[in-house]
Amino acid sequence: MEKIIIGGAAFIFGLGELKEAFEALGHQLKFIEAPFMNDYTEIDEKNLVNFSADLEEEGILLPVSEYWITKALENSKSRINLRALKASRSKVYFSKLLEENGVKVSSPVSYENACEGFLEGRKYIVKPEGLYSGYGVRLVESKAELENALEKCACVKTHSLKLFGINNKTPVIWENIEGTEYSADCFLYGGKMEVVRVCRKRIALIHNNPCTVAIQIIPCSDRILKALTKWNSILFDENDISFSQFDFIDDGENLVPVDFASRVGGGMANLLKMAGNPYAKAVRRMAEQFGLHKSQGCSIVFDKADCKKGYPSQVNYLPVRSGKIKNLSFETVTERTVYNKKPGDFVPESPSSVASRIATGFGFLDNLDELPLEKLLLGDSFIGDWKKV
């Protein structure tokens, strides 16, 4: 029985159930996590996790976080081809690779062409090359905004980036694709694919920084399934064993992929738990594809007939100014709320990462566009002044 070692146990849940699912696929499964993650998050079923900064035992590394993608690039112990790993750390490479294979993408734009485009009323997105979680991303509409965004983008440095072994490379200017944004996780094994989850996002601009204010698990339509199948077939080889995570935009005509990583999406554990254990379900369905397991209806789809209140949804309460939290007396919009910050904690005015969320709410919703943004974007009433030391 070939051993698979999931790197990044802090970023998933239901480890025991996932272990059983991989056994159905014919693999022994173990978990590993970097010791420093104990300082940042609670880890489910810690008794199943080996804490080590590197993979020392024999086995196939299956990364589910950025730190372990770095290790996969360093030690060649994963079964993920270099093409997919490179695409995880270079948006330019990812975009070029898919475009060469007939996929509509958002293309890089030169500084000169962007300045000309502003005269025609065009907007652009500035992103750091190789980063994740929205760090440094800005929507720009003028030459002055572009220069300011490029300067700030080049200076993005965080403690997590250092821990994960990620370098901030040259900022890149991109075409701005307008439309509805989605994200999805997939599981690749033996030349086949299973969708783990598909989510629709609602995005709000906070000081020209696109931020996710809500995200919702939705059924995987035939159109989305066809796109995910094509993108994964370009990135992965038949012998690869990997998860894949895509961000993409529906511009009304095409599903346009804008980001990718050979891992699972983060910051959604409580949301995904509302759907059971999507990771284990996907692995069991994969085993069924190979005739090794009967899935017993391990569907990723939340059918409206079963969820009359709507689809599993998460809302993010975000700061719109820098400062220290004065109180948490804001009105909530879902049945359950988890407070991530407390009075006295500092929050930034451009909340681009999971760590910036003041609180998260969970419930069953129909239409994310009906959410009142004024209740999710928190300002002076809840955040006070601060002095930079």
Short mmCIF file of C-alpha atoms in Angstrom, two decimals:
data_model
loop_
_atom_site.label_atom_id
_atom_site.label_comp_id
_atom_site.label_asym_id
_atom_site.label_seq_id
_atom_site.Cartn_x
_atom_site.Cartn_y
_atom_site.Cartn_z
CA MET A 1 0.00 0.00 0.00
CA GLU A 2 1.67 3.20 -1.22
CA LYS A 3 1.93 5.93 1.43
CA ILE A 4 0.65 9.46 0.86
CA ILE A 5 1.58 12.22 3.31
CA ILE A 6 -0.65 15.29 3.35
CA GLY A 7 1.43 18.39 4.06
CA GLY A 8 -0.60 21.12 5.75
CA ALA A 9 -2.84 19.37 8.28
CA ALA A 10 -3.79 22.75 9.79
CA PHE A 11 -5.58 23.70 6.55
CA ILE A 12 -8.04 20.80 6.39
CA PHE A 13 -10.34 18.97 8.79
CA GLY A 14 -11.84 15.53 9.31
CA LEU A 15 -8.44 13.84 9.18
CA GLY A 16 -9.68 10.47 10.38
CA GLU A 17 -12.44 10.36 7.78
CA LEU A 18 -10.01 11.48 5.07
CA LYS A 19 -7.60 8.72 6.12
CA GLU A 20 -10.35 6.12 5.66
CA ALA A 21 -11.22 7.58 2.24
CA PHE A 22 -7.62 7.26 1.01
CA GLU A 23 -7.50 3.69 2.31
CA ALA A 24 -10.52 3.00 0.08
CA LEU A 25 -8.40 4.36 -2.79
CA GLY A 26 -5.61 1.95 -1.83
CA HIS A 27 -3.24 4.25 0.07
CA GLN A 28 -1.96 4.58 3.58
CA LEU A 29 -2.41 8.22 4.61
CA LYS A 30 -0.37 10.25 7.08
CA PHE A 31 -0.38 13.94 7.97
CA ILE A 32 2.44 16.41 8.55
CA GLU A 33 2.49 20.04 9.61
CA ALA A 34 5.14 22.66 10.35
CA PRO A 35 5.49 23.15 14.13
CA PHE A 36 5.00 26.94 13.88
CA MET A 37 1.38 26.43 12.79
CA ASN A 38 0.54 25.51 16.40
CA ASP A 39 0.99 29.21 17.23
CA TYR A 40 -1.62 30.33 14.68
CA THR A 41 -4.52 27.90 14.63
CA GLU A 42 -6.27 25.01 16.32
CA ILE A 43 -5.54 21.76 14.49
CA ASP A 44 -8.16 19.02 14.33
CA GLU A 45 -7.18 15.53 15.49
CA LYS A 46 -3.61 16.54 16.41
CA ASN A 47 -2.92 12.97 17.51
CA LEU A 48 -2.85 12.02 13.80
CA VAL A 49 -0.33 14.73 12.86
CA ASN A 50 3.45 14.54 12.75
CA PHE A 51 4.91 17.99 13.44
CA SER A 52 8.05 18.58 11.42
CA ALA A 53 9.45 21.41 9.31
CA ASP A 54 10.26 19.00 6.47
CA LEU A 55 9.25 15.63 5.10
CA GLU A 56 11.75 13.13 6.45
CA GLU A 57 9.96 9.80 5.98
CA GLU A 58 9.36 8.01 2.71
CA GLY A 59 6.08 8.74 0.98
CA ILE A 60 4.35 10.91 -1.62
CA LEU A 61 3.94 14.49 -0.45
CA LEU A 62 0.46 15.86 -1.14
CA PRO A 63 0.54 19.60 -0.29
CA VAL A 64 -2.63 21.40 0.79
CA SER A 65 -0.97 24.68 1.86
CA GLU A 66 1.54 27.20 0.54
CA TYR A 67 4.29 26.10 2.93
CA TRP A 68 4.16 22.55 1.62
CA ILE A 69 4.08 23.71 -2.01
CA THR A 70 7.40 25.36 -1.21
CA LYS A 71 8.66 22.03 0.15
CA ALA A 72 7.38 20.20 -2.94
CA LEU A 73 9.40 22.58 -5.09
CA GLU A 74 12.48 22.02 -2.93
CA ASN A 75 12.51 18.29 -2.32
CA SER A 76 10.77 16.69 -5.35
CA LYS A 77 8.90 14.32 -3.03
CA SER A 78 5.47 15.13 -4.41
CA ARG A 79 3.86 13.49 -7.41
CA ILE A 80 3.02 16.81 -9.02
CA ASN A 81 4.71 17.79 -12.25
CA LEU A 82 6.88 20.90 -12.29
CA ARG A 83 4.46 22.63 -14.67
CA ALA A 84 1.70 22.69 -12.06
CA LEU A 85 4.06 23.66 -9.25
CA LYS A 86 5.49 26.55 -11.30
CA ALA A 87 1.98 27.72 -12.14
CA SER A 88 1.23 27.79 -8.40
CA ARG A 89 3.91 30.44 -7.90
CA SER A 90 3.68 32.44 -11.12
CA LYS A 91 0.45 34.02 -12.33
CA VAL A 92 2.23 35.01 -15.55
CA TYR A 93 3.35 31.43 -16.25
CA PHE A 94 -0.11 30.09 -15.37
CA SER A 95 -1.85 32.58 -17.66
CA LYS A 96 0.54 31.96 -20.56
CA LEU A 97 0.28 28.17 -20.24
CA LEU A 98 -3.52 28.19 -20.37
CA GLU A 99 -3.66 30.75 -23.17
CA GLU A 100 -1.30 28.63 -25.29
CA ASN A 101 -3.81 25.81 -24.89
CA GLY A 102 -6.82 27.78 -26.08
CA VAL A 103 -8.18 29.13 -22.77
CA LYS A 104 -9.36 32.74 -22.50
CA VAL A 105 -7.35 34.40 -19.73
CA SER A 106 -6.65 37.81 -18.24
CA SER A 107 -3.41 38.92 -19.90
CA PRO A 108 -0.50 40.97 -18.52
CA VAL A 109 -0.35 44.57 -19.75
CA SER A 110 2.72 46.79 -20.11
CA TYR A 111 2.97 50.06 -18.18
CA GLU A 112 2.84 52.06 -21.40
CA ASN A 113 -0.25 50.25 -22.70
CA ALA A 114 -2.00 50.66 -19.35
CA CYS A 115 -1.39 54.41 -19.39
CA GLU A 116 -2.88 54.57 -22.89
CA GLY A 117 -5.81 52.44 -21.73
CA PHE A 118 -6.65 54.89 -18.93
CA LEU A 119 -7.32 57.52 -21.60
CA GLU A 120 -10.00 55.17 -23.00
CA GLY A 121 -11.58 54.61 -19.57
CA ARG A 122 -10.09 51.16 -18.96
CA LYS A 123 -9.33 49.72 -15.54
CA TYR A 124 -6.53 47.34 -14.58
CA ILE A 125 -5.60 45.05 -11.72
CA VAL A 126 -2.14 45.17 -10.13
CA LYS A 127 -1.01 41.95 -8.44
CA PRO A 128 2.25 40.74 -6.91
CA GLU A 129 3.73 37.93 -8.99
CA GLY A 130 3.58 34.70 -7.02
CA LEU A 131 1.74 35.75 -3.84
CA TYR A 132 -1.62 34.50 -2.60
CA SER A 133 -4.66 35.53 -0.50
CA GLY A 134 -5.12 38.90 -2.18
CA TYR A 135 -1.96 40.47 -0.76
CA GLY A 136 -1.17 43.73 -2.58
CA VAL A 137 -3.97 43.45 -5.16
CA ARG A 138 -5.35 46.81 -6.35
CA LEU A 139 -7.84 48.00 -8.97
CA VAL A 140 -6.47 51.11 -10.70
CA GLU A 141 -8.13 53.67 -12.96
CA SER A 142 -5.40 56.27 -13.53
CA LYS A 143 -1.66 56.64 -13.99
CA ALA A 144 -1.29 58.05 -10.47
CA GLU A 145 -3.19 55.11 -8.96
CA LEU A 146 -1.10 52.70 -11.03
CA GLU A 147 2.20 54.13 -9.83
CA ASN A 148 1.00 54.10 -6.21
CA ALA A 149 -0.22 50.49 -6.55
CA LEU A 150 3.03 49.30 -8.15
CA GLU A 151 5.04 50.90 -5.33
CA LYS A 152 2.89 49.36 -2.58
CA CYS A 153 2.72 46.01 -4.37
CA ALA A 154 6.49 45.75 -4.55
CA CYS A 155 6.74 46.39 -0.79
CA VAL A 156 4.36 43.63 0.37
CA LYS A 157 6.11 41.73 3.15
CA THR A 158 4.35 39.71 5.83
CA HIS A 159 5.44 37.28 8.48
CA SER A 160 3.41 34.49 6.87
CA LEU A 161 5.12 34.95 3.50
CA LYS A 162 8.48 34.55 5.22
CA LEU A 163 7.32 31.46 7.11
CA PHE A 164 5.90 29.88 3.93
CA GLY A 165 9.07 30.55 1.93
CA ILE A 166 7.36 32.80 -0.61
CA ASN A 167 9.15 35.71 -2.27
CA ASN A 168 7.38 38.83 -3.50
CA LYS A 169 8.40 39.18 -7.14
CA THR A 170 7.90 42.00 -9.63
CA PRO A 171 4.34 43.44 -9.64
CA VAL A 172 2.29 42.70 -12.74
CA ILE A 173 -0.44 44.79 -14.40
CA TRP A 174 -3.40 42.73 -15.64
CA GLU A 175 -6.49 43.27 -17.74
CA ASN A 176 -9.49 43.80 -15.49
CA ILE A 177 -12.14 41.13 -16.04
CA GLU A 178 -15.57 42.18 -14.82
CA GLY A 179 -18.16 39.62 -13.80
CA THR A 180 -19.07 37.16 -11.07
CA GLU A 181 -16.14 35.57 -9.25
CA TYR A 182 -15.95 31.91 -8.28
CA SER A 183 -13.48 29.51 -6.70
CA ALA A 184 -13.19 25.74 -6.80
CA ASP A 185 -11.10 22.90 -5.42
CA CYS A 186 -10.47 19.66 -7.32
CA PHE A 187 -8.72 16.36 -6.59
CA LEU A 188 -6.50 14.83 -9.32
CA TYR A 189 -5.51 11.18 -9.31
CA GLY A 190 -4.59 8.66 -11.99
CA GLY A 191 -5.57 10.95 -14.85
CA LYS A 192 -9.04 11.54 -13.40
CA MET A 193 -10.61 14.49 -11.61
CA GLU A 194 -13.17 14.96 -8.85
CA VAL A 195 -14.55 18.35 -7.84
CA VAL A 196 -14.24 18.97 -4.11
CA ARG A 197 -16.34 22.13 -3.94
CA VAL A 198 -17.45 25.11 -6.04
CA CYS A 199 -18.15 28.49 -4.46
CA ARG A 200 -19.58 31.77 -5.68
CA LYS A 201 -18.09 34.94 -4.19
CA ARG A 202 -19.33 38.44 -3.60
CA ILE A 203 -16.55 40.99 -3.94
CA ALA A 204 -16.45 44.54 -2.58
CA LEU A 205 -13.82 47.19 -3.22
CA ILE A 206 -12.24 48.58 -0.05
CA HIS A 207 -9.86 51.41 -0.97
CA ASN A 208 -9.60 49.82 -4.45
CA ASN A 209 -8.66 46.48 -2.92
CA PRO A 210 -11.01 43.65 -4.07
CA CYS A 211 -12.13 41.82 -0.91
CA THR A 212 -14.37 38.78 -0.47
CA VAL A 213 -17.31 39.80 1.70
CA ALA A 214 -19.31 36.61 1.16
CA ILE A 215 -18.83 33.14 -0.28
CA GLN A 216 -21.37 30.41 -0.93
CA ILE A 217 -21.19 26.70 -1.81
CA ILE A 218 -23.12 26.10 -5.02
CA PRO A 219 -23.80 23.15 -7.32
CA CYS A 220 -21.12 22.42 -9.91
CA SER A 221 -22.80 23.19 -13.23
CA ASP A 222 -21.91 21.34 -16.43
CA ARG A 223 -20.31 24.54 -17.71
CA ILE A 224 -18.05 24.88 -14.65
CA LEU A 225 -17.23 21.15 -14.71
CA LYS A 226 -16.19 21.37 -18.36
CA ALA A 227 -13.91 24.34 -17.66
CA LEU A 228 -12.30 22.75 -14.59
CA THR A 229 -11.71 19.53 -16.54
CA LYS A 230 -9.90 21.42 -19.32
CA TRP A 231 -7.78 23.59 -17.01
CA ASN A 232 -6.67 20.61 -14.94
CA SER A 233 -5.86 18.57 -18.05
CA ILE A 234 -3.46 21.34 -19.14
CA LEU A 235 -1.75 21.63 -15.77
CA PHE A 236 -1.53 18.01 -14.62
CA ASP A 237 -0.18 14.72 -15.97
CA GLU A 238 -1.82 11.31 -15.73
CA ASN A 239 0.41 10.13 -12.87
CA ASP A 240 -0.01 13.26 -10.73
CA ILE A 241 -1.64 13.14 -7.30
CA SER A 242 -2.71 16.63 -6.29
CA PHE A 243 -5.40 19.00 -5.19
CA SER A 244 -5.98 22.09 -7.32
CA GLN A 245 -7.57 25.41 -6.43
CA PHE A 246 -8.82 27.92 -9.03
CA ASP A 247 -10.22 31.44 -8.86
CA PHE A 248 -12.17 32.37 -11.97
CA ILE A 249 -14.59 34.99 -13.26
CA ASP A 250 -17.70 34.56 -15.39
CA ASP A 251 -17.57 37.55 -17.75
CA GLY A 252 -20.90 36.63 -19.36
CA GLU A 253 -19.34 34.69 -22.21
CA ASN A 254 -16.40 32.77 -20.76
CA LEU A 255 -15.19 31.39 -17.46
CA VAL A 256 -11.83 33.16 -17.13
CA PRO A 257 -9.26 31.61 -14.74
CA VAL A 258 -7.32 34.29 -12.83
CA ASP A 259 -5.41 32.30 -10.20
CA PHE A 260 -4.35 28.76 -9.36
CA ALA A 261 -2.47 26.72 -6.77
CA SER A 262 -1.78 23.00 -6.35
CA ARG A 263 -3.45 22.92 -2.92
CA VAL A 264 -6.92 23.49 -1.42
CA GLY A 265 -8.52 26.86 -0.77
CA GLY A 266 -8.11 28.31 2.72
CA GLY A 267 -10.18 30.28 5.19
CA MET A 268 -13.39 28.27 4.68
CA ALA A 269 -13.23 25.38 7.15
CA ASN A 270 -16.44 26.27 9.00
CA LEU A 271 -18.25 26.85 5.72
CA LEU A 272 -17.13 23.56 4.23
CA LYS A 273 -18.12 21.68 7.40
CA MET A 274 -21.70 22.69 6.58
CA ALA A 275 -21.33 20.35 3.59
CA GLY A 276 -19.90 17.47 5.63
CA ASN A 277 -16.35 16.61 4.62
CA PRO A 278 -15.94 17.56 0.93
CA TYR A 279 -12.31 16.35 0.85
CA ALA A 280 -13.19 12.83 1.98
CA LYS A 281 -16.25 12.75 -0.28
CA ALA A 282 -14.13 13.62 -3.33
CA VAL A 283 -11.57 10.92 -2.54
CA ARG A 284 -14.32 8.32 -2.08
CA ARG A 285 -15.87 9.31 -5.40
CA MET A 286 -12.43 8.93 -6.97
CA ALA A 287 -12.18 5.43 -5.52
CA GLU A 288 -15.56 4.71 -7.06
CA GLN A 289 -14.26 5.83 -10.49
CA PHE A 290 -11.63 3.09 -10.17
CA GLY A 291 -14.19 0.56 -8.97
CA LEU A 292 -12.71 0.45 -5.46
CA HIS A 293 -15.54 1.97 -3.45
CA LYS A 294 -19.28 2.57 -3.54
CA SER A 295 -19.81 6.24 -2.71
CA GLN A 296 -23.36 5.92 -1.32
CA GLY A 297 -24.26 9.33 -2.66
CA CYS A 298 -21.19 11.35 -1.62
CA SER A 299 -22.41 14.39 -3.52
CA ILE A 300 -20.72 17.80 -3.36
CA VAL A 301 -23.96 19.45 -4.43
CA PHE A 302 -26.26 21.02 -1.89
CA ASP A 303 -29.64 20.51 -3.53
CA LYS A 304 -32.28 23.15 -2.80
CA ALA A 305 -34.76 20.36 -2.10
CA ASP A 306 -32.57 19.36 0.85
CA CYS A 307 -31.67 22.93 1.88
CA LYS A 308 -34.89 24.89 1.67
CA LYS A 309 -33.30 27.89 3.41
CA GLY A 310 -30.66 28.30 0.72
CA TYR A 311 -27.06 27.28 0.18
CA PRO A 312 -24.29 27.09 2.81
CA SER A 313 -22.84 30.60 3.00
CA GLN A 314 -20.15 32.56 4.83
CA VAL A 315 -20.08 36.33 5.30
CA ASN A 316 -16.97 38.27 6.33
CA TYR A 317 -17.15 41.36 8.52
CA LEU A 318 -14.27 43.53 7.29
CA PRO A 319 -12.62 46.79 8.42
CA VAL A 320 -12.71 49.79 6.09
CA ARG A 321 -10.18 51.80 8.11
CA SER A 322 -7.02 51.05 10.03
CA GLY A 323 -7.27 51.21 13.80
CA LYS A 324 -8.03 49.37 16.98
CA ILE A 325 -11.40 47.72 17.48
CA LYS A 326 -13.56 49.70 19.91
CA ASN A 327 -16.49 47.29 20.17
CA LEU A 328 -18.13 44.32 18.47
CA SER A 329 -21.71 45.52 18.76
CA PHE A 330 -22.37 45.50 15.00
CA GLU A 331 -25.56 43.88 13.69
CA THR A 332 -25.06 40.37 12.29
CA VAL A 333 -26.86 38.95 9.26
CA THR A 334 -26.61 35.16 9.73
CA GLU A 335 -27.68 32.58 12.30
CA ARG A 336 -24.17 31.99 13.63
CA THR A 337 -21.22 34.35 14.07
CA VAL A 338 -17.60 33.57 14.98
CA TYR A 339 -15.61 36.55 16.29
CA ASN A 340 -11.99 36.46 15.12
CA LYS A 341 -10.93 39.71 16.79
CA LYS A 342 -11.57 41.36 20.17
CA PRO A 343 -11.70 44.98 21.36
CA GLY A 344 -8.20 46.43 21.35
CA ASP A 345 -6.98 44.37 18.39
CA PHE A 346 -5.50 46.24 15.43
CA VAL A 347 -7.06 45.82 11.97
CA PRO A 348 -5.80 47.20 8.60
CA GLU A 349 -7.87 49.29 6.21
CA SER A 350 -7.20 46.95 3.29
CA PRO A 351 -8.22 43.53 4.62
CA SER A 352 -6.76 41.28 1.92
CA SER A 353 -6.18 38.15 3.98
CA VAL A 354 -8.10 35.77 6.21
CA ALA A 355 -6.27 37.15 9.25
CA SER A 356 -7.89 40.57 8.70
CA ARG A 357 -11.47 39.41 9.23
CA ILE A 358 -13.11 40.88 12.33
CA ALA A 359 -15.75 38.16 12.33
CA THR A 360 -17.31 35.55 10.08
CA GLY A 361 -20.96 34.58 9.87
CA PHE A 362 -22.52 31.32 8.70
CA GLY A 363 -25.97 30.39 7.48
CA PHE A 364 -28.08 29.27 4.53
CA LEU A 365 -28.64 32.05 2.01
CA ASP A 366 -30.13 32.29 -1.47
CA ASN A 367 -28.69 35.35 -3.17
CA LEU A 368 -25.43 36.90 -1.95
CA ASP A 369 -26.18 40.08 -3.91
CA GLU A 370 -29.04 40.82 -1.50
CA LEU A 371 -26.70 41.05 1.50
CA PRO A 372 -26.52 44.61 2.91
CA LEU A 373 -22.88 45.64 2.45
CA GLU A 374 -23.20 48.41 5.03
CA LYS A 375 -23.57 45.73 7.71
CA LEU A 376 -20.46 43.84 6.61
CA LEU A 377 -18.04 46.75 6.09
CA LEU A 378 -17.16 48.17 9.51
CA GLY A 379 -15.84 51.69 10.07
CA ASP A 380 -15.71 54.49 12.63
CA SER A 381 -18.51 53.17 14.85
CA PHE A 382 -16.47 50.06 15.65
CA ILE A 383 -12.84 50.97 14.90
CA GLY A 384 -10.95 53.74 16.69
CA ASP A 385 -7.75 55.65 16.11
CA TRP A 386 -4.29 54.22 16.62
CA LYS A 387 -0.74 55.46 16.65
CA LYS A 388 1.96 53.72 14.65
CA VAL A 389 4.91 52.89 16.89
#
